[in-house]
Amino acid sequence: MSEAPCQAEETVGLFAGQHVLAELSGVSADLLDDEQFLRHALGEVLTQADATVLEVISKKFDPQGVTVLALLSESHASIHTYPEVGSVFVDVFTCGTRAKPALAVQLLADALGAAHVSTDLVTRGIKEHAA
């Protein structure tokens, strides 16, 4: 029997989650254009935040910028970099209660050496289960 999207093992059937939307700035342009570093960093911070990473894909753009997407058992995460302004958009959505999307964003900000972090947290699904 396969696990349905947004259902962690200990919260099967829980239609709830947290969606963290972030903007990081003051980041080295070199890091924001390093596709392999970004893939590795995203996978590592998600694992440290108790998310289950299934696959990571990426695309490097010309002349600059990288998009990295992580498919999670708990949902997804993405980063979209803008080296020319030292900034990156980060999106981490996890269902259930095990994974910690806000921690993943903070760990990524630390890994990138971001000077400024702005986040919004959206509680999704059945609100009393998402906290």
mmCIF file of C-alpha atoms in Angstrom:
data_model
loop_
_atom_site.group_PDB
_atom_site.id
_atom_site.type_symbol
_atom_site.label_atom_id
_atom_site.label_comp_id
_atom_site.label_asym_id
_atom_site.label_seq_id
_atom_site.Cartn_x
_atom_site.Cartn_y
_atom_site.Cartn_z
ATOM 1 C CA MET A 1 0.000 0.000 0.000
ATOM 2 C CA SER A 2 1.567 3.310 -1.038
ATOM 3 C CA GLU A 3 1.516 6.472 1.020
ATOM 4 C CA ALA A 4 -0.730 9.263 -0.283
ATOM 5 C CA PRO A 5 0.692 12.774 -0.840
ATOM 6 C CA CYS A 6 0.904 14.900 2.304
ATOM 7 C CA GLN A 7 0.647 11.921 4.633
ATOM 8 C CA ALA A 8 3.546 11.243 6.939
ATOM 9 C CA GLU A 9 3.678 7.786 8.494
ATOM 10 C CA GLU A 10 2.532 8.946 11.932
ATOM 11 C CA THR A 11 -0.188 11.261 10.589
ATOM 12 C CA VAL A 12 -1.923 9.223 7.889
ATOM 13 C CA GLY A 13 -5.046 11.006 6.709
ATOM 14 C CA LEU A 14 -4.052 14.347 8.262
ATOM 15 C CA PHE A 15 -5.049 17.102 5.830
ATOM 16 C CA ALA A 16 -2.931 19.847 7.350
ATOM 17 C CA GLY A 17 0.435 21.448 6.881
ATOM 18 C CA GLN A 18 2.674 24.472 7.045
ATOM 19 C CA HIS A 19 3.844 26.469 4.051
ATOM 20 C CA VAL A 20 6.826 28.741 4.584
ATOM 21 C CA LEU A 21 7.482 31.402 1.952
ATOM 22 C CA ALA A 22 10.785 33.199 2.325
ATOM 23 C CA GLU A 23 13.014 35.773 0.705
ATOM 24 C CA LEU A 24 16.717 35.724 1.540
ATOM 25 C CA SER A 25 19.033 38.564 0.599
ATOM 26 C CA GLY A 26 22.628 39.564 1.059
ATOM 27 C CA VAL A 27 23.852 36.250 -0.342
ATOM 28 C CA SER A 28 27.025 35.758 -2.391
ATOM 29 C CA ALA A 29 26.315 35.777 -6.123
ATOM 30 C CA ASP A 30 28.763 32.897 -6.551
ATOM 31 C CA LEU A 31 26.764 30.669 -4.170
ATOM 32 C CA LEU A 32 23.493 31.606 -5.839
ATOM 33 C CA ASP A 33 24.871 30.504 -9.188
ATOM 34 C CA ASP A 34 26.388 27.221 -7.929
ATOM 35 C CA GLU A 35 23.866 24.565 -8.987
ATOM 36 C CA GLN A 36 25.572 21.633 -7.269
ATOM 37 C CA PHE A 37 26.020 23.503 -3.977
ATOM 38 C CA LEU A 38 22.355 24.557 -3.988
ATOM 39 C CA ARG A 39 21.108 21.026 -4.740
ATOM 40 C CA HIS A 40 23.200 19.597 -1.927
ATOM 41 C CA ALA A 41 22.328 22.375 0.540
ATOM 42 C CA LEU A 42 18.579 22.076 -0.067
ATOM 43 C CA GLY A 43 18.632 18.299 0.343
ATOM 44 C CA GLU A 44 20.700 18.529 3.523
ATOM 45 C CA VAL A 45 18.611 21.193 5.262
ATOM 46 C CA LEU A 46 15.382 19.376 4.460
ATOM 47 C CA THR A 47 16.752 16.143 5.914
ATOM 48 C CA GLN A 48 17.933 17.994 9.031
ATOM 49 C CA ALA A 49 14.401 19.416 9.376
ATOM 50 C CA ASP A 50 12.946 15.867 9.390
ATOM 51 C CA ALA A 51 11.540 15.963 5.854
ATOM 52 C CA THR A 52 11.812 12.900 3.610
ATOM 53 C CA VAL A 53 13.574 13.890 0.376
ATOM 54 C CA LEU A 54 12.534 11.682 -2.546
ATOM 55 C CA GLU A 55 14.184 13.521 -5.427
ATOM 56 C CA VAL A 56 15.987 16.795 -6.159
ATOM 57 C CA ILE A 57 16.067 18.318 -9.632
ATOM 58 C CA SER A 58 17.534 21.588 -10.834
ATOM 59 C CA LYS A 59 18.046 23.921 -13.761
ATOM 60 C CA LYS A 60 20.868 26.445 -14.206
ATOM 61 C CA PHE A 61 19.938 29.430 -16.340
ATOM 62 C CA ASP A 62 22.025 31.486 -18.750
ATOM 63 C CA PRO A 63 23.526 33.917 -17.984
ATOM 64 C CA GLN A 64 22.820 33.256 -14.284
ATOM 65 C CA GLY A 65 20.380 31.890 -11.732
ATOM 66 C CA VAL A 66 19.335 28.450 -10.564
ATOM 67 C CA THR A 67 16.032 26.782 -9.706
ATOM 68 C CA VAL A 68 16.092 23.726 -7.445
ATOM 69 C CA LEU A 69 13.026 21.621 -6.673
ATOM 70 C CA ALA A 70 12.795 18.923 -4.014
ATOM 71 C CA LEU A 71 10.018 16.344 -4.044
ATOM 72 C CA LEU A 72 9.229 15.328 -0.474
ATOM 73 C CA SER A 73 7.067 12.601 0.978
ATOM 74 C CA GLU A 74 5.530 15.489 2.898
ATOM 75 C CA SER A 75 5.088 17.713 -0.227
ATOM 76 C CA HIS A 76 7.762 19.953 -1.827
ATOM 77 C CA ALA A 77 10.414 22.651 -1.531
ATOM 78 C CA SER A 78 11.916 25.042 -4.051
ATOM 79 C CA ILE A 79 14.525 27.747 -4.387
ATOM 80 C CA HIS A 80 14.820 30.312 -7.179
ATOM 81 C CA THR A 81 18.020 32.367 -7.172
ATOM 82 C CA TYR A 82 18.788 35.854 -8.440
ATOM 83 C CA PRO A 83 22.591 36.180 -8.222
ATOM 84 C CA GLU A 84 22.523 39.631 -9.814
ATOM 85 C CA VAL A 85 20.810 41.025 -6.697
ATOM 86 C CA GLY A 86 22.110 38.516 -4.118
ATOM 87 C CA SER A 87 18.633 37.193 -3.390
ATOM 88 C CA VAL A 88 16.653 33.954 -3.439
ATOM 89 C CA PHE A 89 13.009 32.950 -3.099
ATOM 90 C CA VAL A 90 12.425 29.856 -0.938
ATOM 91 C CA ASP A 91 9.210 27.840 -0.684
ATOM 92 C CA VAL A 92 8.839 24.874 1.702
ATOM 93 C CA PHE A 93 5.481 23.136 2.148
ATOM 94 C CA THR A 94 5.160 20.112 4.394
ATOM 95 C CA CYS A 95 2.041 18.245 5.423
ATOM 96 C CA GLY A 96 1.661 16.470 8.729
ATOM 97 C CA THR A 97 3.460 17.350 11.924
ATOM 98 C CA ARG A 98 6.879 15.671 11.696
ATOM 99 C CA ALA A 99 8.780 17.895 9.237
ATOM 100 C CA LYS A 100 9.741 21.428 10.257
ATOM 101 C CA PRO A 101 9.626 23.751 7.219
ATOM 102 C CA ALA A 102 10.588 26.899 9.170
ATOM 103 C CA LEU A 103 13.714 25.131 10.434
ATOM 104 C CA ALA A 104 14.601 24.093 6.874
ATOM 105 C CA VAL A 105 14.390 27.726 5.748
ATOM 106 C CA GLN A 106 16.530 28.937 8.666
ATOM 107 C CA LEU A 107 19.149 26.256 8.040
ATOM 108 C CA LEU A 108 19.251 27.192 4.343
ATOM 109 C CA ALA A 109 19.636 30.884 5.232
ATOM 110 C CA ASP A 110 22.553 29.929 7.483
ATOM 111 C CA ALA A 111 24.152 27.752 4.779
ATOM 112 C CA LEU A 112 23.921 30.643 2.320
ATOM 113 C CA GLY A 113 25.132 33.245 4.810
ATOM 114 C CA ALA A 114 22.047 35.381 4.161
ATOM 115 C CA ALA A 115 22.236 38.877 5.652
ATOM 116 C CA HIS A 116 18.448 39.236 5.736
ATOM 117 C CA VAL A 117 15.612 36.698 5.992
ATOM 118 C CA SER A 118 11.929 37.506 5.531
ATOM 119 C CA THR A 119 9.364 34.718 6.028
ATOM 120 C CA ASP A 120 5.626 34.217 5.931
ATOM 121 C CA LEU A 121 3.987 31.119 7.403
ATOM 122 C CA VAL A 122 0.716 29.884 5.939
ATOM 123 C CA THR A 123 -1.176 27.219 7.867
ATOM 124 C CA ARG A 124 -2.978 24.996 5.364
ATOM 125 C CA GLY A 125 -5.710 22.390 5.597
ATOM 126 C CA ILE A 126 -7.514 21.655 8.846
ATOM 127 C CA LYS A 127 -6.089 24.392 11.067
ATOM 128 C CA GLU A 128 -6.293 22.638 14.454
ATOM 129 C CA HIS A 129 -4.111 19.776 13.143
ATOM 130 C CA ALA A 130 -1.360 21.897 11.574
ATOM 131 C CA ALA A 131 0.081 23.518 14.702
#
